mmCIF file of C-alpha atoms in Angstrom:
data_model
loop_
_atom_site.group_PDB
_atom_site.id
_atom_site.type_symbol
_atom_site.label_atom_id
_atom_site.label_comp_id
_atom_site.label_asym_id
_atom_site.label_seq_id
_atom_site.Cartn_x
_atom_site.Cartn_y
_atom_site.Cartn_z
ATOM 1 C CA MET A 16 -0.057 -0.049 -0.043
ATOM 2 C CA LYS A 17 1.476 3.379 -1.473
ATOM 3 C CA GLN A 18 -0.706 5.812 0.417
ATOM 4 C CA LYS A 19 0.946 7.780 3.896
ATOM 5 C CA TYR A 20 -1.591 10.572 3.761
ATOM 6 C CA VAL A 21 -5.932 10.712 3.574
ATOM 7 C CA ILE A 22 -7.546 13.752 3.122
ATOM 8 C CA GLY A 23 -10.750 13.116 4.992
ATOM 9 C CA ILE A 24 -13.544 15.827 2.825
ATOM 10 C CA ASP A 25 -17.152 16.647 4.029
ATOM 11 C CA ILE A 26 -18.580 17.988 1.196
ATOM 12 C CA SER A 27 -21.861 20.426 0.690
ATOM 13 C CA LYS A 28 -23.358 22.842 -2.492
ATOM 14 C CA SER A 29 -20.576 25.200 -2.560
ATOM 15 C CA LYS A 30 -18.024 24.241 -0.148
ATOM 16 C CA LEU A 31 -15.649 21.443 0.292
ATOM 17 C CA ASP A 32 -14.654 20.912 4.475
ATOM 18 C CA CYS A 33 -10.726 19.109 3.838
ATOM 19 C CA ALA A 34 -9.087 17.500 7.112
ATOM 20 C CA VAL A 35 -5.254 16.342 6.123
ATOM 21 C CA MET A 36 -4.632 13.574 7.953
ATOM 22 C CA ASP A 37 -1.368 10.855 8.903
ATOM 23 C CA PHE A 38 -1.794 7.172 9.573
ATOM 24 C CA GLU A 39 -0.902 7.993 13.153
ATOM 25 C CA TYR A 40 -4.624 9.963 12.825
ATOM 26 C CA ASN A 41 -2.428 13.249 13.172
ATOM 27 C CA ILE A 42 -4.564 16.651 11.481
ATOM 28 C CA LEU A 43 -1.792 18.336 9.687
ATOM 29 C CA TYR A 44 -3.737 20.762 7.900
ATOM 30 C CA GLU A 45 -7.739 22.081 7.574
ATOM 31 C CA MET A 46 -8.707 24.028 5.024
ATOM 32 C CA ILE A 47 -12.456 25.142 3.554
ATOM 33 C CA ILE A 48 -12.166 25.547 -0.219
ATOM 34 C CA PRO A 49 -14.589 26.175 -2.901
ATOM 35 C CA ASN A 50 -16.779 22.856 -3.972
ATOM 36 C CA THR A 51 -15.192 23.679 -8.480
ATOM 37 C CA GLU A 52 -12.940 21.844 -9.957
ATOM 38 C CA LYS A 53 -10.380 24.162 -10.278
ATOM 39 C CA LYS A 54 -9.739 25.463 -6.783
ATOM 40 C CA ILE A 55 -9.155 21.051 -6.008
ATOM 41 C CA VAL A 56 -6.794 21.060 -8.484
ATOM 42 C CA SER A 57 -4.838 24.124 -6.422
ATOM 43 C CA PHE A 58 -5.486 22.677 -3.048
ATOM 44 C CA LEU A 59 -3.968 19.450 -3.885
ATOM 45 C CA LYS A 60 -1.271 20.504 -5.894
ATOM 46 C CA ASP A 61 -0.390 23.130 -2.918
ATOM 47 C CA ILE A 62 -0.626 19.927 -0.067
ATOM 48 C CA MET A 63 1.427 17.672 -2.104
ATOM 49 C CA LYS A 64 4.068 20.268 -2.321
ATOM 50 C CA LEU A 65 3.644 20.923 1.672
ATOM 51 C CA LEU A 66 3.906 17.068 2.215
ATOM 52 C CA LYS A 67 6.514 16.628 -0.685
ATOM 53 C CA ILE A 68 4.697 13.228 -1.736
ATOM 54 C CA THR A 69 3.204 12.524 -4.875
ATOM 55 C CA LYS A 70 -0.292 11.567 -5.474
ATOM 56 C CA GLU A 71 0.237 8.030 -5.258
ATOM 57 C CA GLU A 72 1.038 8.656 -2.051
ATOM 58 C CA LEU A 73 -2.657 10.148 -1.188
ATOM 59 C CA MET A 74 -6.024 9.419 -0.426
ATOM 60 C CA ILE A 75 -9.018 10.709 -0.583
ATOM 61 C CA CYS A 76 -12.638 10.068 1.465
ATOM 62 C CA CYS A 77 -15.187 11.614 1.351
ATOM 63 C CA GLU A 78 -19.442 11.118 1.775
ATOM 64 C CA ASN A 79 -21.542 9.991 -1.123
ATOM 65 C CA THR A 80 -24.146 13.547 -1.658
ATOM 66 C CA GLY A 81 -24.858 12.823 -5.110
ATOM 67 C CA ILE A 82 -25.036 15.632 -7.729
ATOM 68 C CA TYR A 83 -22.625 17.679 -5.311
ATOM 69 C CA ASN A 84 -19.768 14.988 -5.448
ATOM 70 C CA ARG A 85 -19.007 14.905 -9.422
ATOM 71 C CA PRO A 86 -16.079 18.191 -9.679
ATOM 72 C CA LEU A 87 -14.056 15.819 -7.032
ATOM 73 C CA GLU A 88 -15.108 12.472 -8.736
ATOM 74 C CA LEU A 89 -14.045 13.957 -12.367
ATOM 75 C CA PHE A 90 -11.318 15.229 -11.541
ATOM 76 C CA CYS A 91 -10.319 12.154 -9.492
ATOM 77 C CA THR A 92 -10.655 10.130 -12.189
ATOM 78 C CA GLN A 93 -9.059 12.117 -14.720
ATOM 79 C CA SER A 94 -6.006 12.751 -13.131
ATOM 80 C CA ASP A 95 -5.680 9.160 -11.356
ATOM 81 C CA TYR A 96 -6.130 10.222 -7.659
ATOM 82 C CA LEU A 97 -7.616 7.690 -5.650
ATOM 83 C CA LEU A 98 -11.081 8.301 -4.362
ATOM 84 C CA TRP A 99 -12.619 6.640 -1.766
ATOM 85 C CA VAL A 100 -16.736 7.267 -2.150
ATOM 86 C CA GLU A 101 -18.054 5.584 1.346
ATOM 87 C CA HIS A 102 -21.983 5.237 2.351
ATOM 88 C CA PRO A 103 -22.555 8.079 4.981
ATOM 89 C CA VAL A 104 -24.073 5.536 7.267
ATOM 90 C CA LYS A 105 -21.002 3.799 7.531
ATOM 91 C CA ILE A 106 -18.623 6.621 8.748
ATOM 92 C CA LYS A 107 -21.423 7.749 11.647
ATOM 93 C CA LYS A 108 -21.638 4.096 12.591
ATOM 94 C CA ALA A 109 -17.768 4.067 12.691
ATOM 95 C CA SER A 110 -16.838 6.775 14.841
ATOM 96 C CA SER A 111 -16.108 7.159 17.826
ATOM 97 C CA ASP A 112 -16.628 10.477 18.926
ATOM 98 C CA LEU A 113 -20.709 11.379 18.028
ATOM 99 C CA ARG A 114 -20.804 14.730 20.446
ATOM 100 C CA GLY A 115 -20.930 17.883 18.194
ATOM 101 C CA LYS A 116 -21.909 18.068 14.770
ATOM 102 C CA ASP A 117 -20.556 20.867 12.013
ATOM 103 C CA ASP A 118 -18.957 20.344 8.830
ATOM 104 C CA ARG A 119 -14.977 20.824 10.401
ATOM 105 C CA LYS A 120 -15.901 17.816 12.589
ATOM 106 C CA ASP A 121 -17.126 15.871 9.797
ATOM 107 C CA ALA A 122 -14.220 16.428 7.763
ATOM 108 C CA ARG A 123 -12.298 14.851 10.293
ATOM 109 C CA ARG A 124 -14.503 12.105 11.209
ATOM 110 C CA ILE A 125 -14.582 10.915 7.679
ATOM 111 C CA ALA A 126 -9.950 11.226 7.725
ATOM 112 C CA GLU A 127 -9.983 9.160 10.778
ATOM 113 C CA TYR A 128 -12.785 6.604 9.302
ATOM 114 C CA ALA A 129 -9.999 6.209 6.110
ATOM 115 C CA VAL A 130 -7.457 5.654 7.845
ATOM 116 C CA ARG A 131 -8.368 3.089 10.201
ATOM 117 C CA TYR A 132 -10.326 1.228 7.561
ATOM 118 C CA ARG A 133 -7.512 1.973 4.540
ATOM 119 C CA ASP A 134 -7.321 -1.798 3.658
ATOM 120 C CA ARG A 135 -10.537 -2.211 2.274
ATOM 121 C CA ASN A 136 -10.872 0.818 0.544
ATOM 122 C CA LEU A 137 -12.842 1.262 -2.675
ATOM 123 C CA PRO A 138 -11.561 3.200 -5.375
ATOM 124 C CA TYR A 139 -14.222 4.991 -7.106
ATOM 125 C CA LYS A 140 -14.703 4.343 -11.548
ATOM 126 C CA GLU A 141 -16.552 6.660 -13.410
ATOM 127 C CA PRO A 142 -19.229 4.477 -14.988
ATOM 128 C CA CYS A 143 -19.284 4.086 -18.826
ATOM 129 C CA GLN A 144 -20.588 7.235 -20.961
ATOM 130 C CA VAL A 145 -23.426 4.688 -22.313
ATOM 131 C CA VAL A 146 -24.703 4.210 -18.538
ATOM 132 C CA LYS A 147 -24.429 7.958 -17.498
ATOM 133 C CA GLN A 148 -26.787 8.551 -20.070
ATOM 134 C CA MET A 149 -28.893 6.378 -19.289
ATOM 135 C CA ASN A 150 -28.768 7.321 -16.108
ATOM 136 C CA VAL A 151 -29.612 10.945 -16.600
ATOM 137 C CA LEU A 152 -32.510 9.987 -18.709
ATOM 138 C CA SER A 153 -33.764 7.800 -16.164
ATOM 139 C CA LYS A 154 -33.674 10.363 -13.624
ATOM 140 C CA SER A 155 -35.764 12.829 -16.145
ATOM 141 C CA ARG A 156 -38.654 9.856 -16.526
ATOM 142 C CA ASP A 157 -38.637 9.369 -12.957
ATOM 143 C CA SER A 158 -38.912 13.252 -11.884
ATOM 144 C CA LEU A 159 -41.645 13.868 -14.731
ATOM 145 C CA LEU A 160 -43.552 11.074 -13.502
ATOM 146 C CA LEU A 161 -43.616 11.976 -9.895
ATOM 147 C CA GLN A 162 -45.134 15.309 -11.039
ATOM 148 C CA LYS A 163 -47.476 13.672 -13.202
ATOM 149 C CA THR A 164 -48.921 11.109 -10.505
ATOM 150 C CA ALA A 165 -48.677 14.374 -8.409
ATOM 151 C CA LEU A 166 -50.761 15.816 -10.625
ATOM 152 C CA GLU A 167 -53.588 12.519 -11.006
ATOM 153 C CA ASN A 168 -54.142 12.383 -7.511
ATOM 154 C CA GLN A 169 -55.160 15.810 -6.699
ATOM 155 C CA LEU A 170 -57.424 15.261 -9.488
ATOM 156 C CA ARG A 171 -59.130 12.075 -8.225
ATOM 157 C CA GLU A 172 -58.747 13.841 -4.542
ATOM 158 C CA ALA A 173 -60.890 16.206 -5.932
ATOM 159 C CA LYS A 174 -63.330 14.718 -8.526
ATOM 160 C CA SER A 175 -64.435 12.360 -5.747
ATOM 161 C CA HIS A 176 -65.223 14.906 -3.122
ATOM 162 C CA ASP A 177 -65.395 18.407 -4.384
ATOM 163 C CA PRO A 178 -66.567 18.180 -8.572
ATOM 164 C CA PHE A 179 -66.626 22.124 -8.688
ATOM 165 C CA GLU A 180 -63.212 21.712 -8.077
ATOM 166 C CA PHE A 181 -61.975 18.719 -10.068
ATOM 167 C CA GLN A 182 -63.646 20.899 -13.139
ATOM 168 C CA LEU A 183 -61.089 24.066 -12.314
ATOM 169 C CA LEU A 184 -58.328 21.742 -12.498
ATOM 170 C CA SER A 185 -59.009 19.347 -15.269
ATOM 171 C CA LYS A 186 -59.092 22.955 -17.157
ATOM 172 C CA SER A 187 -55.831 23.782 -15.364
ATOM 173 C CA PHE A 188 -54.178 20.388 -15.743
ATOM 174 C CA SER A 189 -55.111 18.858 -18.825
ATOM 175 C CA LYS A 190 -52.294 20.145 -21.018
ATOM 176 C CA THR A 191 -49.797 19.730 -18.132
ATOM 177 C CA LEU A 192 -50.957 16.139 -18.371
ATOM 178 C CA LYS A 193 -50.497 15.417 -22.023
ATOM 179 C CA THR A 194 -46.765 17.337 -22.056
ATOM 180 C CA PHE A 195 -45.751 15.148 -19.045
ATOM 181 C CA VAL A 196 -47.176 11.745 -20.450
ATOM 182 C CA SER A 197 -45.322 12.675 -24.507
ATOM 183 C CA GLU A 198 -42.002 13.430 -22.716
ATOM 184 C CA ILE A 199 -42.292 10.299 -20.901
ATOM 185 C CA LYS A 200 -42.813 8.638 -23.941
ATOM 186 C CA LYS A 201 -39.894 10.633 -25.575
ATOM 187 C CA ILE A 202 -37.398 9.762 -23.172
ATOM 188 C CA GLU A 203 -37.904 6.174 -22.966
ATOM 189 C CA LYS A 204 -37.934 5.972 -26.947
ATOM 190 C CA GLN A 205 -34.540 7.534 -26.064
ATOM 191 C CA LEU A 206 -33.595 5.822 -23.654
ATOM 192 C CA SER A 207 -34.453 2.777 -25.745
ATOM 193 C CA THR A 208 -32.913 3.364 -28.479
ATOM 194 C CA LEU A 209 -29.743 3.759 -26.734
ATOM 195 C CA ILE A 210 -29.343 0.945 -25.355
ATOM 196 C CA GLU A 211 -29.678 -1.221 -28.886
ATOM 197 C CA SER A 212 -26.913 0.698 -30.230
ATOM 198 C CA GLU A 213 -24.971 -0.629 -27.352
ATOM 199 C CA GLY A 214 -24.515 -4.429 -27.835
ATOM 200 C CA GLU A 215 -23.178 -5.411 -24.058
ATOM 201 C CA ILE A 216 -26.628 -3.603 -22.524
ATOM 202 C CA LYS A 217 -28.922 -4.823 -24.967
ATOM 203 C CA ARG A 218 -27.553 -8.544 -24.212
ATOM 204 C CA SER A 219 -27.963 -7.223 -20.485
ATOM 205 C CA LYS A 220 -30.964 -6.084 -21.445
ATOM 206 C CA ASP A 221 -32.298 -8.722 -23.326
ATOM 207 C CA LEU A 222 -31.234 -11.245 -20.196
ATOM 208 C CA LEU A 223 -32.820 -9.452 -17.308
ATOM 209 C CA VAL A 224 -36.598 -8.848 -18.983
ATOM 210 C CA SER A 225 -36.598 -12.777 -19.379
ATOM 211 C CA ILE A 226 -37.207 -13.346 -15.575
ATOM 212 C CA PRO A 227 -40.709 -12.796 -14.709
ATOM 213 C CA GLY A 228 -41.460 -10.216 -13.156
ATOM 214 C CA ILE A 229 -38.131 -8.409 -14.531
ATOM 215 C CA GLY A 230 -39.842 -5.339 -15.984
ATOM 216 C CA MET A 231 -37.916 -2.970 -18.557
ATOM 217 C CA GLN A 232 -37.525 -0.493 -15.799
ATOM 218 C CA THR A 233 -36.073 -2.665 -12.951
ATOM 219 C CA ALA A 234 -33.613 -3.907 -15.749
ATOM 220 C CA ILE A 235 -32.712 -0.564 -16.344
ATOM 221 C CA ASN A 236 -31.764 0.818 -13.554
ATOM 222 C CA PHE A 237 -30.098 -2.325 -12.243
ATOM 223 C CA ILE A 238 -28.145 -2.256 -15.569
ATOM 224 C CA ILE A 239 -27.290 1.595 -14.162
ATOM 225 C CA ILE A 240 -26.410 1.147 -10.332
ATOM 226 C CA THR A 241 -24.296 -1.963 -11.205
ATOM 227 C CA ASP A 242 -22.235 -0.063 -14.500
ATOM 228 C CA ASN A 243 -24.079 -3.283 -16.511
ATOM 229 C CA PHE A 244 -23.035 -5.654 -13.510
ATOM 230 C CA LYS A 245 -19.434 -4.128 -13.143
ATOM 231 C CA ASN A 246 -19.440 -3.620 -9.497
ATOM 232 C CA PHE A 247 -20.651 -6.704 -7.723
ATOM 233 C CA GLU A 248 -19.358 -10.119 -7.602
ATOM 234 C CA ASN A 249 -22.121 -11.851 -6.508
ATOM 235 C CA ALA A 250 -25.919 -12.388 -6.031
ATOM 236 C CA LYS A 251 -25.402 -12.300 -1.868
ATOM 237 C CA HIS A 252 -23.281 -8.580 -2.631
ATOM 238 C CA LEU A 253 -25.977 -7.689 -4.857
ATOM 239 C CA ALA A 254 -28.805 -8.900 -2.007
ATOM 240 C CA CYS A 255 -27.857 -7.226 0.610
ATOM 241 C CA TYR A 256 -26.503 -4.473 -1.389
ATOM 242 C CA ALA A 257 -30.199 -4.093 -2.644
ATOM 243 C CA GLY A 258 -31.399 -4.270 1.426
ATOM 244 C CA VAL A 259 -33.070 -7.801 0.780
ATOM 245 C CA VAL A 260 -30.997 -9.855 3.205
ATOM 246 C CA PRO A 261 -31.963 -10.210 6.766
ATOM 247 C CA PHE A 262 -29.780 -9.926 9.838
ATOM 248 C CA LYS A 263 -30.069 -11.456 12.720
ATOM 249 C CA ASN A 264 -30.932 -9.469 15.214
ATOM 250 C CA GLN A 265 -29.494 -11.210 19.133
ATOM 251 C CA SER A 266 -27.999 -10.592 22.381
ATOM 252 C CA GLY A 267 -27.187 -13.396 24.846
ATOM 253 C CA THR A 268 -30.509 -15.204 25.568
ATOM 254 C CA ILE A 269 -32.213 -12.727 23.691
ATOM 255 C CA VAL A 270 -33.206 -13.355 20.382
ATOM 256 C CA LYS A 271 -35.375 -10.831 18.356
ATOM 257 C CA LYS A 272 -36.534 -11.386 14.915
ATOM 258 C CA GLU A 273 -34.324 -10.927 11.567
ATOM 259 C CA ARG A 274 -34.255 -7.615 10.522
ATOM 260 C CA ILE A 275 -33.298 -6.130 6.919
ATOM 261 C CA SER A 276 -30.541 -3.128 7.114
ATOM 262 C CA LYS A 277 -31.718 0.058 5.907
ATOM 263 C CA MET A 278 -28.373 0.908 4.608
ATOM 264 C CA ALA A 279 -29.284 0.165 1.256
ATOM 265 C CA ASN A 280 -30.140 1.150 -2.388
ATOM 266 C CA GLN A 281 -34.278 2.309 -1.552
ATOM 267 C CA LYS A 282 -34.641 2.813 -5.520
ATOM 268 C CA LEU A 283 -33.458 -1.314 -6.210
ATOM 269 C CA LYS A 284 -35.628 -2.748 -2.791
ATOM 270 C CA LYS A 285 -38.825 -0.721 -4.462
ATOM 271 C CA LEU A 286 -38.302 -2.205 -7.686
ATOM 272 C CA LEU A 287 -37.544 -5.420 -6.673
ATOM 273 C CA HIS A 288 -40.386 -5.858 -4.475
ATOM 274 C CA LEU A 289 -42.452 -4.823 -7.869
ATOM 275 C CA SER A 290 -40.952 -7.190 -9.624
ATOM 276 C CA ALA A 291 -41.618 -10.254 -7.148
ATOM 277 C CA MET A 292 -45.647 -9.032 -6.389
ATOM 278 C CA ALA A 293 -45.695 -9.679 -10.131
ATOM 279 C CA THR A 294 -43.844 -12.682 -9.936
ATOM 280 C CA ILE A 295 -46.162 -14.754 -7.980
ATOM 281 C CA ARG A 296 -48.721 -13.650 -10.594
ATOM 282 C CA ALA A 297 -46.542 -14.633 -13.777
ATOM 283 C CA ASP A 298 -43.902 -17.519 -12.114
ATOM 284 C CA LYS A 299 -45.610 -20.692 -11.437
ATOM 285 C CA GLU A 300 -43.002 -21.884 -8.951
ATOM 286 C CA LEU A 301 -42.398 -18.812 -7.384
ATOM 287 C CA LYS A 302 -46.290 -18.248 -6.566
ATOM 288 C CA ALA A 303 -46.457 -21.868 -5.460
ATOM 289 C CA TYR A 304 -43.473 -21.028 -3.129
ATOM 290 C CA PHE A 305 -45.614 -18.101 -1.982
ATOM 291 C CA VAL A 306 -48.594 -20.396 -0.949
ATOM 292 C CA ARG A 307 -47.343 -22.730 0.395
ATOM 293 C CA LYS A 308 -44.957 -20.862 3.015
ATOM 294 C CA VAL A 309 -48.029 -18.694 4.114
ATOM 295 C CA GLU A 310 -49.935 -21.471 4.135
ATOM 296 C CA GLN A 311 -47.147 -22.773 6.693
ATOM 297 C CA GLY A 312 -47.798 -19.556 8.891
ATOM 298 C CA LYS A 313 -45.000 -17.749 7.563
ATOM 299 C CA ASN A 314 -45.274 -13.525 7.279
ATOM 300 C CA LYS A 315 -46.655 -12.240 3.788
ATOM 301 C CA MET A 316 -43.821 -10.017 3.559
ATOM 302 C CA SER A 317 -40.945 -12.360 4.873
ATOM 303 C CA VAL A 318 -42.269 -14.797 2.361
ATOM 304 C CA LEU A 319 -42.143 -11.812 -0.599
ATOM 305 C CA ASN A 320 -38.881 -10.841 0.580
ATOM 306 C CA ALA A 321 -37.447 -14.119 0.042
ATOM 307 C CA ILE A 322 -38.692 -13.779 -3.395
ATOM 308 C CA ARG A 323 -37.142 -10.240 -4.149
ATOM 309 C CA ASN A 324 -33.716 -12.126 -2.782
ATOM 310 C CA LYS A 325 -34.480 -15.141 -4.924
ATOM 311 C CA LEU A 326 -35.070 -13.025 -7.718
ATOM 312 C CA VAL A 327 -31.259 -11.344 -7.364
ATOM 313 C CA HIS A 328 -29.743 -14.693 -7.726
ATOM 314 C CA ARG A 329 -32.080 -15.012 -10.902
ATOM 315 C CA ILE A 330 -30.525 -11.978 -12.582
ATOM 316 C CA MET A 331 -27.106 -12.365 -11.391
ATOM 317 C CA ALA A 332 -27.061 -16.374 -12.839
ATOM 318 C CA VAL A 333 -28.511 -15.215 -16.449
ATOM 319 C CA ILE A 334 -25.380 -12.411 -16.278
ATOM 320 C CA LYS A 335 -22.699 -15.230 -14.873
ATOM 321 C CA ARG A 336 -24.065 -17.314 -18.007
ATOM 322 C CA GLN A 337 -25.206 -15.274 -20.171
ATOM 323 C CA GLN A 338 -28.476 -17.383 -21.601
ATOM 324 C CA PRO A 339 -31.963 -16.676 -21.109
ATOM 325 C CA TYR A 340 -33.799 -17.487 -17.760
ATOM 326 C CA LEU A 341 -35.432 -20.852 -17.785
ATOM 327 C CA SER A 342 -37.911 -22.152 -15.794
ATOM 328 C CA GLN A 343 -37.429 -25.517 -13.640
ATOM 329 C CA GLU A 344 -39.945 -26.960 -16.112
ATOM 330 C CA GLU A 345 -37.826 -25.607 -19.492
ATOM 331 C CA PHE A 346 -34.847 -26.808 -17.902
ATOM 332 C CA LEU A 347 -35.478 -30.191 -17.236
ATOM 333 C CA SER A 348 -36.501 -30.558 -20.557
ATOM 334 C CA THR A 349 -33.844 -29.155 -21.795
ATOM 335 C CA LYS A 350 -31.624 -31.199 -20.096
ATOM 336 C CA ASN A 351 -33.815 -34.719 -21.087
ATOM 337 C CA SER A 352 -33.835 -33.892 -24.531
ATOM 338 C CA ASP A 353 -29.851 -33.416 -25.424
ATOM 339 C CA PHE A 354 -29.512 -36.606 -22.808
ATOM 340 C CA THR A 355 -31.912 -38.344 -25.925
ATOM 341 C CA CYS A 356 -29.172 -37.196 -28.269
ATOM 342 C CA LEU A 357 -26.743 -38.178 -26.754
ATOM 343 C CA LEU A 358 -27.832 -42.015 -26.851
ATOM 344 C CA THR A 359 -29.478 -41.689 -30.743
#
């Protein structure tokens, strides 16, 4: 491991609070800089001059704050700096001192976390260009869909309780709703065209939608969030990230019900829930599994979560094997036909 120093950065919209720490947990420098790529470049150059080191000896750690991370992520990726973007909850739970909170203290906590767990660092990698385009289009679609749903809910409530208000709102919202529908269709068409133009992405999408219950939007979001499955090694890892793995909750003789961690990707979790609901209607095997477990007295939500977990394993299976999904019945019939061909 070449790194000798860590920079913990607390990111906000307009500024970055930076704390430079060595591996003995000594704070060497603290600074506040504007959240722009230009200022980040000059700050890192100054730090390397002061410490008389190269960028290979430096590790930068920050929390995942969404779009506010982009100037730092883009510069570090282009300039080959080691950047570790960690989940905020992990840093919070690992902190030894939770008294008080401000940006300066948060930067110190991030630096301390990076030094303590430096052997577990996960270098940030920029997604491929197509996945980035898909991500922007998908977010745009979700935003428009959210606004459309809000207006439709308002209309529905007015229709059932106040006919006069409903008439006025219908006139006000009709053009807007038509525009939303039109724009959503355009974005979906753009997404479809983009996916069809990229061989690997198209292959992954076709494999995912071959699984009963997995629709187009679920497939697209799995491809985006996993960077076309480059960020996850196995199904257990992905299932844990998607929040469908129950963890033990016990202490001594007290054994409580297993709980799912809230430290998960909520979007994937929601999509998997919708897919599980569709699967128990469309897939004979999982429908029979659901009915059997409920009849045995299992909680319905626990059984649904088990189905969500099974879907993740099916997703990783088709991606790893690069073959469309086959039901147990189809698989056995194919196996038997292959065996018959060998005999003849």
